[in-house]
Coordinates of C-alpha atoms (C1' of nucleotides) in Angstrom, one line a residue:
Chain A
M1 CA 50.1 161.2 272.5
N2 CA 50.8 159.2 269.3
S3 CA 49.4 161.3 266.4
S4 CA 48.4 158.5 263.8
L5 CA 47.2 155.2 265.1
S6 CA 43.8 154.9 263.7
N7 CA 43.6 153.8 260.7
P8 CA 45.9 150.8 259.9
T9 CA 45.2 150.1 256.5
V10 CA 46.8 153.8 255.7
R11 CA 50.3 153.1 257.6
A12 CA 51.4 156.3 258.7
S13 CA 54.7 155.8 256.5
S14 CA 57.1 156.2 258.9
L15 CA 57.8 156.3 262.5
N16 CA 60.6 158.4 262.5
S17 CA 59.4 160.7 260.0
E18 CA 55.9 161.7 262.2
L19 CA 58.4 162.0 265.7
T20 CA 60.9 164.5 263.3
S21 CA 57.5 166.8 263.4
S22 CA 56.2 166.2 267.1
L23 CA 60.1 166.7 268.3
R24 CA 60.4 169.8 265.9
D25 CA 56.4 171.4 267.2
A26 CA 57.5 170.7 270.7
I27 CA 60.8 172.7 270.4
I28 CA 59.2 175.3 268.5
T29 CA 56.4 176.1 271.0
G30 CA 58.5 175.9 273.8
E31 CA 57.4 172.7 275.1
I32 CA 60.9 171.4 275.2
K33 CA 62.7 174.5 276.7
Q34 CA 65.8 176.2 275.2
G35 CA 69.1 175.0 276.2
S36 CA 67.2 171.8 277.9
R37 CA 68.7 168.2 277.2
L38 CA 67.0 166.2 275.3
S39 CA 67.0 162.9 276.8
E40 CA 66.6 159.7 274.4
T41 CA 65.0 157.3 277.1
K42 CA 62.9 159.6 278.6
L43 CA 61.6 160.8 274.7
A44 CA 61.3 157.2 273.6
K45 CA 59.3 156.8 276.9
R46 CA 57.1 159.6 276.4
F47 CA 56.7 158.9 272.5
D48 CA 56.3 155.5 273.1
V49 CA 58.8 154.6 270.8
S50 CA 62.6 152.7 270.9
R51 CA 65.2 155.0 271.0
G52 CA 66.2 153.7 267.1
P53 CA 63.5 156.0 265.3
L54 CA 64.0 158.6 267.5
R55 CA 67.9 159.0 267.1
E56 CA 66.8 159.3 263.2
A57 CA 64.5 161.8 264.1
I58 CA 67.2 163.8 266.4
R59 CA 69.7 163.6 263.4
R60 CA 67.2 165.7 261.0
L61 CA 66.7 167.9 263.9
E62 CA 70.8 168.9 263.7
G63 CA 69.9 169.3 260.1
M64 CA 67.7 171.9 260.9
N65 CA 69.4 174.1 263.6
L66 CA 67.2 173.3 266.3
V67 CA 69.5 171.0 268.2
S68 CA 73.1 170.6 268.7
H69 CA 75.0 167.6 269.5
R70 CA 78.1 166.9 271.5
P71 CA 79.4 163.7 271.5
Q72 CA 79.0 161.2 274.3
Q73 CA 77.0 163.7 275.7
G74 CA 73.8 163.9 274.4
V75 CA 72.4 167.0 272.4
R76 CA 70.7 170.1 273.7
V77 CA 68.1 172.4 272.0
V78 CA 69.2 175.8 270.6
T79 CA 69.4 178.7 272.5
L80 CA 68.2 181.5 271.2
D81 CA 70.1 184.6 272.1
A82 CA 69.6 188.3 271.0
D83 CA 73.8 187.6 268.3
L84 CA 71.6 184.5 267.0
I85 CA 68.1 185.7 266.4
L86 CA 69.9 188.7 264.4
Q87 CA 72.3 186.7 262.8
I88 CA 69.2 184.6 261.5
Y89 CA 67.7 187.3 260.3
D90 CA 70.6 188.3 258.5
A91 CA 70.5 185.0 256.5
R92 CA 66.5 185.4 256.0
E93 CA 67.6 188.5 254.0
A94 CA 69.9 187.6 251.7
L95 CA 68.3 184.2 250.6
E96 CA 64.6 185.8 250.4
S97 CA 64.9 188.8 248.6
K98 CA 67.2 186.4 246.2
A99 CA 64.3 184.4 246.0
V100 CA 61.7 187.1 245.6
A101 CA 63.8 188.2 242.5
L102 CA 63.9 184.6 241.1
A103 CA 59.9 184.5 241.7
A104 CA 59.5 187.9 240.1
Q105 CA 61.0 186.0 236.8
V106 CA 59.8 182.9 236.6
M107 CA 55.9 182.8 238.7
S108 CA 52.7 181.7 237.3
S109 CA 50.2 184.4 236.8
A110 CA 48.3 181.2 239.1
E111 CA 50.3 181.5 241.5
I112 CA 50.3 185.5 241.5
D113 CA 46.4 185.2 241.7
E114 CA 47.2 183.2 245.0
L115 CA 48.6 186.0 246.0
H116 CA 46.3 188.4 245.3
R117 CA 43.5 186.2 247.4
L118 CA 45.8 185.6 250.5
I119 CA 46.6 188.9 250.5
D120 CA 43.3 190.0 249.9
A121 CA 41.7 187.3 253.2
Q122 CA 44.7 189.2 255.3
T123 CA 43.2 193.0 254.6
K124 CA 39.8 191.2 255.7
Q125 CA 41.5 189.4 258.9
M126 CA 42.7 192.7 259.7
R127 CA 39.6 194.5 259.7
E128 CA 37.6 191.9 261.8
N129 CA 40.4 191.9 264.5
D130 CA 42.0 195.3 266.1
G131 CA 42.1 196.5 262.5
A132 CA 45.9 196.7 262.9
H133 CA 47.0 193.0 263.1
V134 CA 47.4 189.9 261.1
P135 CA 47.6 186.1 262.4
A136 CA 51.1 184.7 262.0
E137 CA 49.7 181.9 259.8
S138 CA 48.5 184.2 257.3
D139 CA 52.0 185.9 257.2
Y140 CA 53.9 182.8 256.9
A141 CA 51.9 181.6 254.0
F142 CA 52.6 184.9 252.4
H143 CA 56.4 184.1 252.3
E144 CA 56.3 180.5 251.5
L145 CA 54.3 180.9 248.3
V146 CA 57.1 183.0 247.7
I147 CA 59.8 181.0 248.2
R148 CA 58.0 178.2 246.7
G149 CA 57.6 180.8 243.5
S150 CA 61.3 181.3 243.1
Q151 CA 61.6 177.6 241.9
N152 CA 64.6 177.0 244.1
K153 CA 64.9 174.1 245.5
V154 CA 68.2 175.0 247.1
I155 CA 67.0 178.4 248.4
T156 CA 63.6 177.3 249.5
H157 CA 64.8 174.0 251.0
A158 CA 67.1 176.5 253.4
L159 CA 64.7 179.4 254.2
L160 CA 61.6 176.7 254.9
E161 CA 63.3 173.7 256.4
E162 CA 65.8 175.3 258.4
I163 CA 65.6 179.5 258.8
Y164 CA 61.7 179.6 259.3
H165 CA 61.7 176.4 261.7
L166 CA 63.8 179.3 264.2
I167 CA 62.1 182.3 263.5
K168 CA 58.8 180.7 264.3
M169 CA 60.2 179.4 267.1
F170 CA 61.6 183.0 268.0
R171 CA 58.3 184.4 267.5
Y172 CA 56.4 181.9 269.4
Q173 CA 58.2 181.8 272.2
T174 CA 60.4 185.1 272.9
L175 CA 57.8 187.5 271.4
A176 CA 54.5 186.6 272.4
A177 CA 54.0 188.0 268.8
K178 CA 51.2 185.8 267.0
H179 CA 50.3 188.8 264.6
S180 CA 52.5 191.0 262.3
S181 CA 51.7 194.6 262.0
T182 CA 50.1 197.0 259.2
N183 CA 53.3 198.3 257.9
S184 CA 53.6 194.3 257.1
L185 CA 50.4 194.0 255.1
I186 CA 51.7 197.2 252.8
E187 CA 54.8 195.8 252.3
H188 CA 53.2 192.7 251.1
R189 CA 51.2 194.3 248.5
Q190 CA 54.3 196.2 247.2
I191 CA 56.3 193.0 247.2
V192 CA 53.2 191.4 244.9
Y193 CA 53.2 194.7 242.5
A194 CA 56.7 194.0 242.0
I195 CA 56.1 190.7 241.1
E196 CA 53.2 191.3 238.7
Q197 CA 55.4 193.7 237.1
R198 CA 58.0 191.2 236.7
D199 CA 60.3 193.3 238.1
P200 CA 63.2 191.1 239.9
V201 CA 65.0 194.3 241.0
L202 CA 62.4 196.3 242.3
A203 CA 60.8 193.0 243.9
E204 CA 64.4 192.3 245.4
V205 CA 64.4 195.9 247.6
T206 CA 61.4 195.6 248.5
M207 CA 61.2 192.4 249.7
R208 CA 64.9 193.2 251.5
R209 CA 63.6 196.1 253.1
H210 CA 60.7 193.9 254.3
I211 CA 63.0 191.9 256.2
V212 CA 65.2 194.5 257.6
H213 CA 62.6 196.6 259.1
A214 CA 61.6 193.0 261.0
R215 CA 65.0 192.9 261.8
D216 CA 65.5 196.6 263.4
R217 CA 62.3 196.1 265.5
I218 CA 63.4 192.9 267.2
K219 CA 66.9 194.5 267.7
Q220 CA 65.0 197.6 269.2
R221 CA 63.3 195.3 271.5
L222 CA 65.7 192.9 272.1
E223 CA 67.8 196.1 273.3
R224 CA 65.2 197.6 275.4
A225 CA 64.5 193.4 277.4
S226 CA 68.5 194.0 277.9
N227 CA 68.6 197.0 279.4
Q228 CA 65.3 196.5 281.4
T229 CA 66.9 193.4 282.6
E230 CA 70.2 195.4 283.8
I231 CA 67.6 197.9 285.8
D232 CA 65.6 195.4 287.2
S233 CA 69.5 193.3 288.7
Chain B
M1 CA 88.6 150.4 254.8
N2 CA 87.8 151.6 258.2
S3 CA 90.0 154.8 258.5
S4 CA 90.3 154.7 262.2
L5 CA 90.1 152.0 264.3
S6 CA 94.2 151.9 265.1
N7 CA 94.3 153.2 268.7
P8 CA 91.6 150.8 270.9
T9 CA 92.5 153.5 273.6
V10 CA 91.9 156.8 271.4
R11 CA 87.8 155.9 271.0
A12 CA 87.0 157.2 267.6
S13 CA 84.3 159.5 269.0
S14 CA 81.5 157.8 267.2
L15 CA 81.2 155.6 264.4
N16 CA 77.8 157.5 262.7
S17 CA 80.3 160.5 263.0
E18 CA 82.9 158.9 260.7
L19 CA 80.5 157.5 258.3
T20 CA 79.3 160.0 257.8
S21 CA 82.4 161.8 256.6
S22 CA 83.3 158.7 254.6
L23 CA 79.8 158.7 253.0
R24 CA 80.0 162.2 251.7
D25 CA 83.4 162.2 250.6
A26 CA 82.3 158.8 248.9
I27 CA 79.4 160.5 247.0
I28 CA 81.4 163.8 246.4
T29 CA 84.0 161.8 244.5
G30 CA 81.6 159.9 242.7
E31 CA 82.2 156.4 244.3
I32 CA 79.1 156.6 244.6
K33 CA 77.6 157.3 241.7
Q34 CA 74.4 160.2 241.1
G35 CA 71.0 158.7 241.1
S36 CA 72.5 155.2 242.0
R37 CA 70.4 154.0 244.9
L38 CA 72.2 153.0 248.3
S39 CA 71.7 149.8 250.1
E40 CA 72.0 149.9 253.9
T41 CA 72.7 146.6 253.8
K42 CA 75.4 146.7 250.8
L43 CA 76.8 149.7 252.8
A44 CA 76.6 148.4 255.9
K45 CA 78.8 145.2 255.1
R46 CA 81.3 147.9 253.1
F47 CA 82.1 149.6 256.1
D48 CA 81.8 146.9 258.5
V49 CA 79.3 148.5 261.1
S50 CA 75.1 147.6 261.6
R51 CA 73.2 149.4 259.9
G52 CA 71.9 151.9 263.1
P53 CA 74.6 154.2 262.7
L54 CA 74.6 154.0 259.1
R55 CA 71.5 155.1 259.6
E56 CA 71.6 157.9 261.2
A57 CA 74.4 159.2 259.0
I58 CA 72.2 158.8 256.2
R59 CA 69.7 161.1 258.1
R60 CA 72.5 163.9 258.1
L61 CA 73.1 163.3 254.4
E62 CA 69.4 164.3 253.8
G63 CA 70.1 167.4 255.6
M64 CA 72.8 168.0 253.4
N65 CA 71.0 167.7 250.5
L66 CA 73.3 165.0 249.2
V67 CA 71.0 161.7 249.2
S68 CA 66.8 162.4 248.9
H69 CA 64.5 160.0 251.2
R70 CA 61.1 158.3 249.7
P71 CA 59.7 156.6 252.6
Q72 CA 59.7 152.4 252.3
Q73 CA 62.4 152.5 248.8
G74 CA 65.3 154.3 250.8
V75 CA 67.6 156.8 249.7
R76 CA 69.6 157.7 246.3
V77 CA 72.2 159.9 245.5
V78 CA 71.2 163.4 244.1
T79 CA 71.4 163.9 240.7
L80 CA 73.2 167.1 239.6
D81 CA 71.3 168.2 236.5
A82 CA 72.0 171.4 234.9
D83 CA 69.3 173.1 237.0
L84 CA 70.0 172.3 240.3
I85 CA 73.8 173.5 239.8
L86 CA 72.7 176.7 238.8
Q87 CA 70.3 176.9 241.7
I88 CA 73.4 176.3 243.9
Y89 CA 74.7 178.7 242.5
D90 CA 72.4 181.4 243.4
A91 CA 72.1 180.5 246.5
R92 CA 75.8 180.7 246.6
E93 CA 75.7 184.2 245.6
A94 CA 73.0 185.3 247.9
L95 CA 74.7 184.2 251.1
E96 CA 78.4 184.0 250.3
S97 CA 78.0 188.2 248.8
K98 CA 75.8 188.5 252.4
A99 CA 78.8 186.6 254.3
V100 CA 81.5 189.0 253.0
A101 CA 79.3 192.1 253.5
L102 CA 79.5 191.0 257.3
A103 CA 83.1 190.0 257.0
A104 CA 84.1 193.4 256.4
Q105 CA 82.8 194.7 259.5
V106 CA 84.0 192.1 261.7
M107 CA 87.0 190.2 260.7
S108 CA 90.1 190.7 262.6
S109 CA 93.1 191.8 261.1
A110 CA 94.7 188.4 262.1
E111 CA 92.2 186.8 259.7
I112 CA 92.8 189.6 257.4
D113 CA 96.4 188.8 257.7
E114 CA 95.6 185.4 256.9
L115 CA 93.7 185.8 253.8
H116 CA 96.8 187.6 252.6
R117 CA 98.9 184.6 253.3
L118 CA 96.6 182.5 251.1
I119 CA 96.6 184.5 248.6
D120 CA 100.4 185.0 248.8
A121 CA 100.6 181.0 248.3
Q122 CA 98.0 180.8 245.7
T123 CA 100.4 183.5 243.7
K124 CA 103.4 181.3 243.9
Q125 CA 101.5 178.2 243.5
M126 CA 100.0 179.7 239.9
R127 CA 103.7 180.2 238.6
E128 CA 105.0 176.8 239.8
N129 CA 102.0 175.2 237.5
D130 CA 101.0 176.1 234.4
G131 CA 101.2 179.7 235.3
A132 CA 97.2 179.8 234.4
H133 CA 95.5 177.7 237.8
V134 CA 95.9 177.2 241.4
P135 CA 94.7 174.3 242.9
A136 CA 91.1 174.1 243.8
E137 CA 91.6 173.5 247.1
S138 CA 93.0 176.5 247.6
D139 CA 90.3 178.0 246.5
Y140 CA 87.8 176.5 249.0
A141 CA 90.4 177.8 251.5
F142 CA 89.7 180.9 250.8
H143 CA 86.4 180.8 250.6
E144 CA 86.0 179.4 253.7
L145 CA 88.0 181.6 255.8
V146 CA 85.7 184.7 254.6
I147 CA 82.6 182.5 255.1
R148 CA 83.5 181.7 258.7
G149 CA 85.1 185.7 259.0
S150 CA 81.4 186.6 258.2
Q151 CA 80.5 185.1 261.7
N152 CA 76.6 184.4 261.0
K153 CA 76.5 180.6 262.6
V154 CA 73.6 180.0 260.3
I155 CA 74.6 181.0 256.4
T156 CA 78.3 179.3 257.4
H157 CA 76.0 176.7 258.4
A158 CA 74.3 176.9 255.0
L159 CA 77.6 177.3 253.0
L160 CA 80.0 175.2 254.4
E161 CA 77.5 172.0 255.4
E162 CA 75.2 172.2 252.6
I163 CA 76.0 174.2 249.3
Y164 CA 79.5 173.9 249.4
H165 CA 79.1 170.1 249.7
L166 CA 77.4 170.1 246.5
I167 CA 79.9 172.3 244.6
K168 CA 82.4 170.3 245.3
M169 CA 80.9 167.3 243.7
F170 CA 80.3 169.0 240.9
R171 CA 83.6 169.8 240.5
Y172 CA 85.1 167.0 241.0
Q173 CA 82.6 165.1 238.8
T174 CA 80.7 166.8 236.0
L175 CA 83.5 169.2 235.4
A176 CA 86.9 167.6 235.8
A177 CA 88.6 171.3 236.8
K178 CA 91.0 170.5 239.7
H179 CA 91.7 174.5 238.9
S180 CA 90.4 177.7 239.4
S181 CA 91.9 180.1 236.9
T182 CA 94.0 183.1 236.9
N183 CA 90.8 185.9 237.0
S184 CA 89.6 184.0 240.1
L185 CA 92.7 185.1 241.7
I186 CA 92.4 188.4 240.7
E187 CA 89.2 188.7 241.5
H188 CA 90.4 187.2 245.2
R189 CA 92.7 190.2 245.4
Q190 CA 89.8 192.3 244.6
I191 CA 87.8 191.3 247.8
V192 CA 90.3 191.1 250.6
Y193 CA 90.6 194.8 249.4
A194 CA 87.6 195.5 249.7
I195 CA 87.5 193.8 253.4
E196 CA 91.1 195.8 254.2
Q197 CA 88.9 199.0 253.7
R198 CA 86.3 198.0 255.7
D199 CA 83.7 198.4 253.0
P200 CA 81.3 196.1 252.8
V201 CA 79.2 197.2 250.2
L202 CA 82.1 197.0 248.2
A203 CA 82.9 193.4 249.5
E204 CA 79.5 192.3 248.6
V205 CA 79.4 193.6 245.1
T206 CA 82.9 192.3 244.4
M207 CA 81.7 188.6 245.8
R208 CA 78.7 188.5 244.1
R209 CA 80.2 189.5 240.5
H210 CA 83.3 186.6 241.1
I211 CA 80.3 183.9 241.7
V212 CA 78.2 185.0 238.9
H213 CA 81.3 184.9 237.1
A214 CA 81.5 181.1 237.6
R215 CA 78.1 180.6 237.5
D216 CA 78.2 182.0 233.7
R217 CA 81.1 180.4 232.6
I218 CA 79.6 177.0 234.5
K219 CA 76.1 178.2 232.2
Q220 CA 77.9 178.4 229.2
R221 CA 79.9 175.0 229.1
L222 CA 76.6 173.1 230.3
E223 CA 74.7 174.8 227.3
R224 CA 77.7 173.9 225.4
A225 CA 78.0 170.3 226.7
S226 CA 73.6 170.2 226.2
N227 CA 73.9 171.1 222.1
Q228 CA 76.8 168.8 222.1
T229 CA 74.8 165.7 222.9
E230 CA 72.1 166.7 220.7
I231 CA 74.6 167.2 217.7
D232 CA 76.0 163.4 218.6
S233 CA 72.1 161.8 219.1
Chain C
dA1 C1' 83.4 171.8 306.4
dG2 C1' 85.5 171.4 302.2
dA3 C1' 87.2 168.9 299.0
dT4 C1' 88.9 164.4 296.5
dG5 C1' 87.8 160.2 295.6
dG6 C1' 85.1 155.8 293.7
dA7 C1' 81.4 153.4 293.1
dA8 C1' 76.7 153.0 291.6
dA9 C1' 73.5 154.4 288.1
dA10 C1' 71.9 156.6 284.1
dA11 C1' 72.9 158.2 279.5
dT12 C1' 74.9 157.9 274.4
dG13 C1' 76.4 154.3 271.3
dT14 C1' 76.2 150.2 269.2
dC15 C1' 74.7 145.4 267.4
dA16 C1' 71.7 141.2 265.7
dA17 C1' 67.3 139.9 265.2
dC18 C1' 62.3 140.3 264.5
dA19 C1' 58.5 142.4 261.0
dT20 C1' 56.3 144.6 257.0
dT21 C1' 56.6 146.3 252.7
dT22 C1' 58.4 146.2 248.3
dA23 C1' 60.2 144.4 244.0
dC24 C1' 61.3 140.5 241.4
dG25 C1' 61.1 136.1 238.9
dA26 C1' 58.8 132.2 237.8
dT27 C1' 54.0 130.0 236.8
dT28 C1' 50.0 129.9 234.8
dT29 C1' 46.4 131.4 232.1
dT30 C1' 44.2 134.0 228.2
Chain D
dA1 C1' 53.6 134.1 223.1
dA2 C1' 52.2 138.0 226.3
dA3 C1' 50.3 139.1 229.9
dA4 C1' 48.9 138.9 234.6
dT5 C1' 49.6 136.7 238.9
dC6 C1' 51.4 134.2 242.9
dG7 C1' 55.6 133.6 245.5
dT8 C1' 60.2 134.3 247.4
dA9 C1' 64.1 136.6 248.5
dA10 C1' 65.4 141.2 249.5
dA11 C1' 65.1 145.5 251.9
dT12 C1' 63.4 149.0 254.8
dG13 C1' 61.1 149.9 259.5
dT14 C1' 61.6 148.7 264.3
dT15 C1' 62.6 146.8 268.7
dG16 C1' 65.2 145.3 272.4
dA17 C1' 69.5 144.2 274.7
dC18 C1' 74.7 145.3 275.2
dA19 C1' 78.8 147.9 276.2
dT20 C1' 80.9 152.1 277.3
dT21 C1' 81.2 156.2 279.0
dT22 C1' 79.9 160.1 281.7
dT23 C1' 77.3 161.9 285.8
dT24 C1' 75.9 162.3 290.1
dC25 C1' 76.0 160.6 294.6
dC26 C1' 77.8 159.4 298.6
dA27 C1' 81.7 158.3 301.8
dT28 C1' 86.3 159.5 303.2
dC29 C1' 90.2 162.1 304.2
dT30 C1' 92.5 167.0 304.7

DNA sequence: AGATGGAAAAATGTCAACATTTACGATTTT
DNA sequence: AAAATCGTAAATGTTGACATTTTTCCATCT
């Protein structure tokens, strides 16, 4: 239940911080379902803590857009309907295309080398798998490197502490897609190329297209799923 | 001190919510100085509440990027140095240019009329003042209308609940600029025109230029201020 | 039988006290 | 006199209990 009570000398730096991570992951994986109410008393029992730290963790989740709060009525897990998903990708497109433009200007060569290592590893993983897919974790690692490479705290915070949690939640649950496509890897190579050329405009355009592609694929899936349920009913 | 304890029947919907606003405003206006430590015990006495709701309010301010937390050492108010200010405007450029592109596609004619009313009021205010400036509040109102007009929850949250608080804090303190320029009003008219034409590309480009202009002016001011202090020392 | 009312239970909002850690200052030692 | 160490005080982290509101369930009335 409690993930870190092993070494009493280490002092796991704060309970509410641990709770934030645990709750966040439980929401992302769907262990706590979309739209469901978060009962403070039940969660306090489940994690074996008092309600104080728990409430603080919930307040942080509010800032991550993972739960919404209504006074005197508690908090509910966000519901990822089609509209919201597409809105998330619009926000991501705006922020991450700007991030890569900045990264192309300020990223160190050491960081660019790291990007190469990631892509090489992804190429290898693709061959070892079915030859058409790359693990989602690897995909996240790539994007996180680029985002941090922008050295823009505000953009990095917005993307990694808010938008990406929602994207992971969507991919993990609604989609069962734990992989990204071959096209994705090709586009990643193009992005690294643009960064290497120190060409912010090319980098921005390439990243924007990469994300719009992903958005389009998702939109098609959602529309098909919507039609399907209409037929079913 | 306490802004709403008058009517006991009305029940001011939650103490920690009120605290969030009060603390936020105290930070934005500089009443609580940049870089200073927020003492929970002192603030609890000052607002005459217990530390529970206060801590929750502080957790919310964390999500707004207004304070940063270090375990076992409390929270400090963010410091708006030159780097951070420019990063904020880069993030704003990315998000708000996308917001206006979306707004151009989905805004209702009633909302567009509201934009016109605001601009007309600003024109009037400018004439009644020195003839060259418009109150900052009016400027915020315009941008907020456009942002909400995008109907994108994620972008709206990022801009209005995070980035704009930092911008207001900067304008209120570092800059003593409680006004925006004449150019600004002209650019606002161009933005409304693009929205009216239902031209998302033109709207996006115009908004981007509007924000880049503001960023450039700030950058010049900051560099002059920096040179000035070098001379002084 | 359905709807309306009230009472009980559970949930959120809040507070005061306890525990542990950090920081500051005084004292001691070199 | 300067530096290091120890002790005290204050701050953060956490807990359990109290208050008010909301929800649910049951009984009663139409």
